[in-house]
Short mmCIF file of C-alpha atoms and ligand atoms in Angstrom, two decimals:
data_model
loop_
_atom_site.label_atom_id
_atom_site.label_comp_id
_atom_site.label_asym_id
_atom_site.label_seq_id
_atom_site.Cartn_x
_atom_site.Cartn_y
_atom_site.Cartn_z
CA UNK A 1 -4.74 24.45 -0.17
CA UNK A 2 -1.66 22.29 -0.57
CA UNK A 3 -0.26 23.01 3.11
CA UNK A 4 -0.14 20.65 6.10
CA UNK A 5 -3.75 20.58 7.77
CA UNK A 6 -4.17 19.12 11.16
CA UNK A 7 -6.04 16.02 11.78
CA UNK A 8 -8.46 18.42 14.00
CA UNK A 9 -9.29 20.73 10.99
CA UNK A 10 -9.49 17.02 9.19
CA UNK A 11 -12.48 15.63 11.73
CA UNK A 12 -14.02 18.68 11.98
CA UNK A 13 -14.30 19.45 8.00
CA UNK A 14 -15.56 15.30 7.22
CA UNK A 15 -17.38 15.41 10.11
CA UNK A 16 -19.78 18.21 8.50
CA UNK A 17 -20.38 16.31 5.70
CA UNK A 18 -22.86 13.38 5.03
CA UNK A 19 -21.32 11.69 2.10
CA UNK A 20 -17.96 9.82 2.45
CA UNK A 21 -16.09 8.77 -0.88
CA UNK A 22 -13.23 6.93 0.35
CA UNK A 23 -10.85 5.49 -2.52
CA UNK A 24 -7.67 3.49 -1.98
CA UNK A 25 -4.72 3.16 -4.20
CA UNK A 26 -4.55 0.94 -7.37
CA UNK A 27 -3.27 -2.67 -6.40
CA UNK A 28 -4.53 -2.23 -2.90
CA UNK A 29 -2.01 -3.36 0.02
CA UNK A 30 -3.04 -4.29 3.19
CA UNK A 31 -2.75 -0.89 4.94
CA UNK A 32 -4.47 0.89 1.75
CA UNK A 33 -7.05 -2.01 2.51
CA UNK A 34 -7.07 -1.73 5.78
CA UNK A 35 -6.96 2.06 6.27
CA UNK A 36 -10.25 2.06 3.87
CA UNK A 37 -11.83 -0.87 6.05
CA UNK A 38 -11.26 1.29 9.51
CA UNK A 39 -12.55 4.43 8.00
CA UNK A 40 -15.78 3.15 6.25
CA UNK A 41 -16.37 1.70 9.60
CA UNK A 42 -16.21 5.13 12.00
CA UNK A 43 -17.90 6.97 9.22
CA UNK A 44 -20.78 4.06 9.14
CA UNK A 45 -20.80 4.27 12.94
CA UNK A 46 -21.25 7.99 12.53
CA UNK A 47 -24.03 7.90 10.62
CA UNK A 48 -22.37 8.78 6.94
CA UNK A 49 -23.36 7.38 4.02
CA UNK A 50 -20.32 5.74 2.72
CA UNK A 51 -18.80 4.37 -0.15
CA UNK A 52 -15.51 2.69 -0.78
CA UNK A 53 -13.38 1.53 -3.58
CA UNK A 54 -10.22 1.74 -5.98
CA UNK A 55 -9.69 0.68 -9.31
CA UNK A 56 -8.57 -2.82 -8.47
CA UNK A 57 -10.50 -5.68 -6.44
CA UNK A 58 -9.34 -6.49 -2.86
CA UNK A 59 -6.62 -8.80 -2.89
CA UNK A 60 -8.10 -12.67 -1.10
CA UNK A 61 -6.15 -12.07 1.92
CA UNK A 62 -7.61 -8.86 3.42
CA UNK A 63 -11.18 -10.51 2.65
CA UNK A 64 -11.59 -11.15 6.26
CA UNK A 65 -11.57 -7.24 7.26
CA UNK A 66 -15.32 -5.50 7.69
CA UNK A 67 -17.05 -3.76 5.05
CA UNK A 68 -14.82 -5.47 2.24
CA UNK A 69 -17.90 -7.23 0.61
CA UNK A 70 -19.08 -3.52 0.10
CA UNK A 71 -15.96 -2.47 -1.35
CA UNK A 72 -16.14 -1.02 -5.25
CA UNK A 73 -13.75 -1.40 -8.09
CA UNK A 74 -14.63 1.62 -9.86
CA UNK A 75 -12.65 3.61 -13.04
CA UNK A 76 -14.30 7.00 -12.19
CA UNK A 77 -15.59 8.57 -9.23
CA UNK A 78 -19.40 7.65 -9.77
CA UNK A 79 -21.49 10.86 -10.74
CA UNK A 80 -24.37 9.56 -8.20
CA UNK A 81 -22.22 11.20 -5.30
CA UNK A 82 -21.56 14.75 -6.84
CA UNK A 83 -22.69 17.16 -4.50
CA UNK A 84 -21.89 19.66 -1.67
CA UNK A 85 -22.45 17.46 0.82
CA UNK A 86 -19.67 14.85 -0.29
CA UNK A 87 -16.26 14.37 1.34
CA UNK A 88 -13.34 12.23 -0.75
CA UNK A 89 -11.19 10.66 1.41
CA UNK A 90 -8.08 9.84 -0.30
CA UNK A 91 -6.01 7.02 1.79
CA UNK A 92 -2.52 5.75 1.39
CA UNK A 93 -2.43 7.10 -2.19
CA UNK A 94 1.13 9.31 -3.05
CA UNK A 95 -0.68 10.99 -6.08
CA UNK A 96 -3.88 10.28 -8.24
CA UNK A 97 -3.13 8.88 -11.15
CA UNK A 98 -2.55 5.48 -8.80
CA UNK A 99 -6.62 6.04 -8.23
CA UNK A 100 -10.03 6.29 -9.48
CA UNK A 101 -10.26 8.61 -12.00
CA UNK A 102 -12.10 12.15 -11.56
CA UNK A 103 -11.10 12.90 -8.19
CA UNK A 104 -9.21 15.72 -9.28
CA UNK A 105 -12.34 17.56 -11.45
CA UNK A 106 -14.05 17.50 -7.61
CA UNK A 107 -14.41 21.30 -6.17
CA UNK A 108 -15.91 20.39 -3.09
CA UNK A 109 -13.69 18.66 -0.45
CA UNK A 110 -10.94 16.52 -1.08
CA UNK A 111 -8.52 14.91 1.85
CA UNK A 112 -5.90 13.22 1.19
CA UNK A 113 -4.40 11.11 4.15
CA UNK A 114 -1.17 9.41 3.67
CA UNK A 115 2.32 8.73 4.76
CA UNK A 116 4.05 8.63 1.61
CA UNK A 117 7.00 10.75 1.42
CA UNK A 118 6.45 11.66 -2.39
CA UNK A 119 2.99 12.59 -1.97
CA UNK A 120 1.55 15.35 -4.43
CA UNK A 121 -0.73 16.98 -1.83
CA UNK A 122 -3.52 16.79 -4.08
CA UNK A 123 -6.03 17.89 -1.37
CA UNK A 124 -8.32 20.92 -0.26
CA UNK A 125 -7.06 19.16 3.17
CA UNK A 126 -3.64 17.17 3.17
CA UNK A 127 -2.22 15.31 5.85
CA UNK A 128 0.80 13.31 4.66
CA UNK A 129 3.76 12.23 7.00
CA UNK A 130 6.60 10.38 6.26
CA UNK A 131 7.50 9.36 10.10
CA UNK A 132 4.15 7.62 10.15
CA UNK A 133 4.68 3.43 9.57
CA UNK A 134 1.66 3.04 7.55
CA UNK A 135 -1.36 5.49 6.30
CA UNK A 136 -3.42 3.16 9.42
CA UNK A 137 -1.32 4.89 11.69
CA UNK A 138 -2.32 8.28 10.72
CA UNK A 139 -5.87 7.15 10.81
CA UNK A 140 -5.53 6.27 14.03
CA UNK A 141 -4.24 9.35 14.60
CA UNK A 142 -7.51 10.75 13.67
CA UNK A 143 -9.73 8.67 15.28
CA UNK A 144 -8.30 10.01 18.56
CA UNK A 145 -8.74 13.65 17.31
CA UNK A 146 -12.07 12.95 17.00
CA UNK A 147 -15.08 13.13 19.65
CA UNK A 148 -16.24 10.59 17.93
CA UNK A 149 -15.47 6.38 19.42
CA UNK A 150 -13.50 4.27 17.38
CA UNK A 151 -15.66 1.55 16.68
CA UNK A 152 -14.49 -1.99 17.64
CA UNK A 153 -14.89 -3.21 14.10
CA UNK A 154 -12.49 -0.63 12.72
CA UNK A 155 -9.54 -2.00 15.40
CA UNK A 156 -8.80 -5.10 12.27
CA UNK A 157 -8.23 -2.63 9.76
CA UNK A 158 -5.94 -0.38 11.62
CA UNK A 159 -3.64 -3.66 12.80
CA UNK A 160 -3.51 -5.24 9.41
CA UNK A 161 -2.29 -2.05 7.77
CA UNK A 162 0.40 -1.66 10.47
CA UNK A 163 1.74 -5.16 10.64
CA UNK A 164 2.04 -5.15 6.66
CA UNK A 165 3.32 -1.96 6.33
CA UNK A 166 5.85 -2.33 8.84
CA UNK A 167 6.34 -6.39 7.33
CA UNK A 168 5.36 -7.16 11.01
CA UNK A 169 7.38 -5.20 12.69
CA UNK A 170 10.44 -5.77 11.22
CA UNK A 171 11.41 -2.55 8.65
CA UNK A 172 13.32 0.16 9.60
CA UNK A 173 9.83 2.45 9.59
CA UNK A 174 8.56 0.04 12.76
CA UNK A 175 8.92 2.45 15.54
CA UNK A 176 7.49 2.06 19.53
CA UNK A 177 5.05 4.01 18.40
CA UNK A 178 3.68 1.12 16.03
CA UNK A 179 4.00 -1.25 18.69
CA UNK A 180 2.28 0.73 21.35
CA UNK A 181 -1.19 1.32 18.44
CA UNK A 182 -0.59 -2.30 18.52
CA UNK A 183 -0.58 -3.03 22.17
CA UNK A 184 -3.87 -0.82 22.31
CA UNK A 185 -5.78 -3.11 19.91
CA UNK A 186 -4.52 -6.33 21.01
CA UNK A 187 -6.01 -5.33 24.80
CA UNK A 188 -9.14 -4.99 22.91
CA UNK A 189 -9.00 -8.67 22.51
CA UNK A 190 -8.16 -8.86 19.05
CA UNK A 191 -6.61 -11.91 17.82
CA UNK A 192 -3.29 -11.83 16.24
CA UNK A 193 -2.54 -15.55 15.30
CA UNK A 194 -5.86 -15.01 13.53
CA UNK A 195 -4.90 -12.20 11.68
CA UNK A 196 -1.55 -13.34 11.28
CA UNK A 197 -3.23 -16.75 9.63
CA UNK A 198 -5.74 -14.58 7.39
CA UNK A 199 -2.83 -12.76 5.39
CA UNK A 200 0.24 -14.45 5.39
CA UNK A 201 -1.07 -18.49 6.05
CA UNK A 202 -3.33 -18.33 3.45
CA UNK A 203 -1.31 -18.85 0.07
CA UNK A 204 -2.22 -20.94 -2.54
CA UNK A 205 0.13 -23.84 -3.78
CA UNK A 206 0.27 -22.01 -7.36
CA UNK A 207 1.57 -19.29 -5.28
CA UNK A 208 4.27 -21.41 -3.50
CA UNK A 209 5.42 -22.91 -6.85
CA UNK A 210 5.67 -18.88 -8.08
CA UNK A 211 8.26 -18.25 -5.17
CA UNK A 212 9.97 -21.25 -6.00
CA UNK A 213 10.60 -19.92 -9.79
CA UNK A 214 11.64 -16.58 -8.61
CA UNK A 215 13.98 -18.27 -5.87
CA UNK A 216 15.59 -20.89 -8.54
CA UNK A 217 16.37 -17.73 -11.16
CA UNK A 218 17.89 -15.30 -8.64
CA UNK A 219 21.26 -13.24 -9.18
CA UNK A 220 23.38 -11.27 -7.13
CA UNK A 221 25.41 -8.56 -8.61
CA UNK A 222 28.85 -9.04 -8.76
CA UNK A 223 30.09 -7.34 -5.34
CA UNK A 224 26.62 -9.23 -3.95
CA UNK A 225 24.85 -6.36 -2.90
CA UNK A 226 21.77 -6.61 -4.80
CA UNK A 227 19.82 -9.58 -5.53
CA UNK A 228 17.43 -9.86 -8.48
CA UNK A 229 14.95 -12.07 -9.94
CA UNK A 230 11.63 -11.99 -12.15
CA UNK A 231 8.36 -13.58 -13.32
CA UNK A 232 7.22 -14.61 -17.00
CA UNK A 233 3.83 -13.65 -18.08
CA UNK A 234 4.14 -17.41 -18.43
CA UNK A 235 4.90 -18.77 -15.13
CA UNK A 236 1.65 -17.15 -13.82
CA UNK A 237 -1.18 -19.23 -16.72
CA UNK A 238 1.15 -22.21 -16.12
CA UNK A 239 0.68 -22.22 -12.24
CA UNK A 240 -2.67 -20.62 -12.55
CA UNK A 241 -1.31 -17.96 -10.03
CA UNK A 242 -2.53 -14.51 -9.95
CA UNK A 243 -0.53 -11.42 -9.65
CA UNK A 244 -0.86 -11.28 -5.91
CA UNK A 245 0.68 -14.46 -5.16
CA UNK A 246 4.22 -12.56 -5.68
CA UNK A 247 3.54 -10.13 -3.16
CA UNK A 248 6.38 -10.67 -0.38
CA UNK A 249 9.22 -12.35 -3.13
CA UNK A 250 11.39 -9.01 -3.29
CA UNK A 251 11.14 -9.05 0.86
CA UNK A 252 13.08 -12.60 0.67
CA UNK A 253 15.24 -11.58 -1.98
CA UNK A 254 17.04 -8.96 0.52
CA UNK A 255 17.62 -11.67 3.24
CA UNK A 256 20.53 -12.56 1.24
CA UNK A 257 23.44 -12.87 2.82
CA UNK A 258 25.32 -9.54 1.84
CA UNK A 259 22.21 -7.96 -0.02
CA UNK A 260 21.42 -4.20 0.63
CA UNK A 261 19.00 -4.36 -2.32
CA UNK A 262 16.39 -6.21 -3.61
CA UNK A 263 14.37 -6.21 -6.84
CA UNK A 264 11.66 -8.35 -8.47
CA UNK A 265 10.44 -7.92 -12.34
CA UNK A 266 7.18 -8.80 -13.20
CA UNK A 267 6.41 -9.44 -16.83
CA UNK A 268 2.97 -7.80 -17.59
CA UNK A 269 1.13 -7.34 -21.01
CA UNK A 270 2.76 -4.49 -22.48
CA UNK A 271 5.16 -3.85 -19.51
CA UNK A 272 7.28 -4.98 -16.57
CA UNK A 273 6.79 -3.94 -13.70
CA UNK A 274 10.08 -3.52 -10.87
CA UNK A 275 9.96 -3.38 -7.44
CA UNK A 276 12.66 -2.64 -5.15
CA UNK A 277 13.51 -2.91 -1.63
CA UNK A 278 16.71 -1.75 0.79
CA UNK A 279 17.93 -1.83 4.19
CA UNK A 280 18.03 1.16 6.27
CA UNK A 281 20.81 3.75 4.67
CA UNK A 282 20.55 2.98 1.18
CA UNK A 283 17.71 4.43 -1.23
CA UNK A 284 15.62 2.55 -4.06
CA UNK A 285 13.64 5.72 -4.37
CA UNK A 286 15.75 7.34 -6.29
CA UNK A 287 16.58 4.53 -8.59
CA UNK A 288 12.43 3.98 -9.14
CA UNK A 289 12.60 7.62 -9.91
CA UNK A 290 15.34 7.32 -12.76
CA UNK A 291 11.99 5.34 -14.61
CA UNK A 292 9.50 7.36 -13.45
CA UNK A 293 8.82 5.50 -10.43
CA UNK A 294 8.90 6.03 -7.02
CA UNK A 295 8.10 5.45 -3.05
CA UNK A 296 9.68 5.26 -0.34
CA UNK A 297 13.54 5.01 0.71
CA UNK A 298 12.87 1.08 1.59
CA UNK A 299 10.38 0.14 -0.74
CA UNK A 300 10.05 2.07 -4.27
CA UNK A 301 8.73 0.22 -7.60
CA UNK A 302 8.32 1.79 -11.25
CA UNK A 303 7.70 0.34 -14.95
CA UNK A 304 9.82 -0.68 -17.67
CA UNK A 305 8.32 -0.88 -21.43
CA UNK A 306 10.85 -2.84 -22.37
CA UNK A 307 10.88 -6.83 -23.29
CA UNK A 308 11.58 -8.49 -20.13
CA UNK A 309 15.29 -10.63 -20.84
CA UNK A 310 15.99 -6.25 -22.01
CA UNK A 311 14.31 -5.06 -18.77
CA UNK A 312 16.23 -7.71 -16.63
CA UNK A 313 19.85 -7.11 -18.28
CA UNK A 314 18.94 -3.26 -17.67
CA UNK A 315 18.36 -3.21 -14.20
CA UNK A 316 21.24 -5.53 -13.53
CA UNK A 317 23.60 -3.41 -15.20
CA UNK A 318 22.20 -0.60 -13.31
CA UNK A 319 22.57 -1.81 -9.82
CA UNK A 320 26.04 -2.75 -10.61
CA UNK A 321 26.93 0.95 -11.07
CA UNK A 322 24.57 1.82 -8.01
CA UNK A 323 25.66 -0.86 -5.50
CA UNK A 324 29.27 0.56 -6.23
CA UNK A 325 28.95 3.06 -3.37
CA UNK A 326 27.18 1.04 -0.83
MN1 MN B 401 1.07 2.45 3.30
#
């Protein structure tokens, strides 16, 4: 347990099995969503009984990828499934309390597939590298391990969790290696306008208005190395927008002139939530980590209990001591 398996002994151990549990991490992305899509497809195509889920819905966007009107939002690993004959594929997912509950009370097979490079290795079977652009990658990966064919339908959800992972090839984790998984699928005759239109030209006008309030409050740190803004609880019921609409805001925030980091607050109920980005040589991860946070060196987010104006003012002040090196 714990060590690095390979994605042979991976195939070969699922492959035995006839149930397939695969769960995705809480406020699914598009490679958690698409990873999940690609794998209930081979496994379908195999002849597993499948199931797939997380504990939040699939964000509008990704709606266009196969097998996401079978998709569950689930608290707890449903009891239905216990039994010897039941894999749990764990995708894209750095440690479990970001999923369903229960996985960890399971004693028959768990496999945990990401590239995270916090992950826990939470699995009978783990397979987690870093070097990977996106958890779709890895499953990729797999599929070519295996006798098995990729199925045609699974080629969507392997693209779509590269080209957001990677922000479409732009992030410093975009490697020729993402481009040349790409070039295979698009000589499959996959459309990429198409996809391209499904997740990023399909925004709301509530959702443009949202960018427009983060854009209008931003601040730069005084040497102009990080730029911050945030979100009221408010400006989402006054816009009607929904907490997905602000996916992509801390992205734009860094193509300040001058910025190395980024960071968007997001008022929630009872906390705020922070997200962070950085260009290639400086680290958010370890600032997430100082609240308990974490991810990767580009992209890291954590909570704050804290009222938001306190939440703001604190990670201002703290980027000011943190940009100081950069
Ligand atoms: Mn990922």
């Amino acid at each position: 347990m714990n060590d690095q398996a390979t994605l042979k002994d991976i195939a070969k151990a699922i492959e035995k099995r006839d149930i397939w549990a695969i769960f995705v991490h809480e406020r699914p992305d598009g490679d958690a969503i698409g990873s999940g899509s690609a794998f209930y497809c081979w496994g379908t195509e195999m002849g597993k009984k499948c199931l797939w889920g997380g504990t939040h819905p699939v964000p509008k966007v990704y709606e266009f990828l196969p097998y996401v009107d079978v998709y569950q939002v689930l608290e707890r690993v449903p009891d239905q499934l216990k039994g010897p004959d039941r894999a749990i594929i764990v995708l894209d997912t750095s440690n479990l309390s970001r999923c369903v509950a229960g996985i960890e009370d399971d004693l028959t097979l768990i496999v945990n597939i990401d590239h995270h490079m916090d992950n826990q290795r939470f699995g009978h079977l783990n397979y987690v590298d870093p070097t990977s652009c996106a958890t779709a990658e890895i499953v990729w990966d797999l599929f070519k391990e295996s006798e098995h064919p990729i199925p045609k339908d699974s080629l969507l959800g392997i693209y779509t969790g590269i080209i957001t992972d990677t922000g479409h090839f732009t992030y410093s984790n975009t490697t020729s290696k993402a481009h040349a998984i790409a070039q295979d699928i698009l000589s499959t005759g996959i459309n990429p306008e198409q996809i391209f239109r499904h997740i990023y030209a399909n925004r709301s006008l509530a959702g443009l208005k949202l960018w427009g309030y983060a854009f209008i409050r931003a601040l730069s740190t005084s040497n102009g190395k990080a730029v911050i803004s945030w979100l009221k609880l408010e400006d989402f019921e006054k816009l009607g927008a929904d907490s997905y609409d602000s996916e992509g805001i801390v992205n734009q925030l860094l193509y300040v002139r001058g910025a190395a980091i980024s960071a968007l607050l997001t008022e929630g109920e009872d906390e705020v939530r922070v997200s962070f980005r950085s260009i290639t040589g400086v680290s958010v991860r370890e600032l997430a980590q100082k609240w308990d946070g974490g991810g990767h060196p580009q992209a890291a987010a954590c909570k704050l209990r804290l009222p938001l104006e306190k939440a703001v003012k604190t990670v201002l002040q703290t980027l000011e001591e943190y940009t100081q090196d950069v």
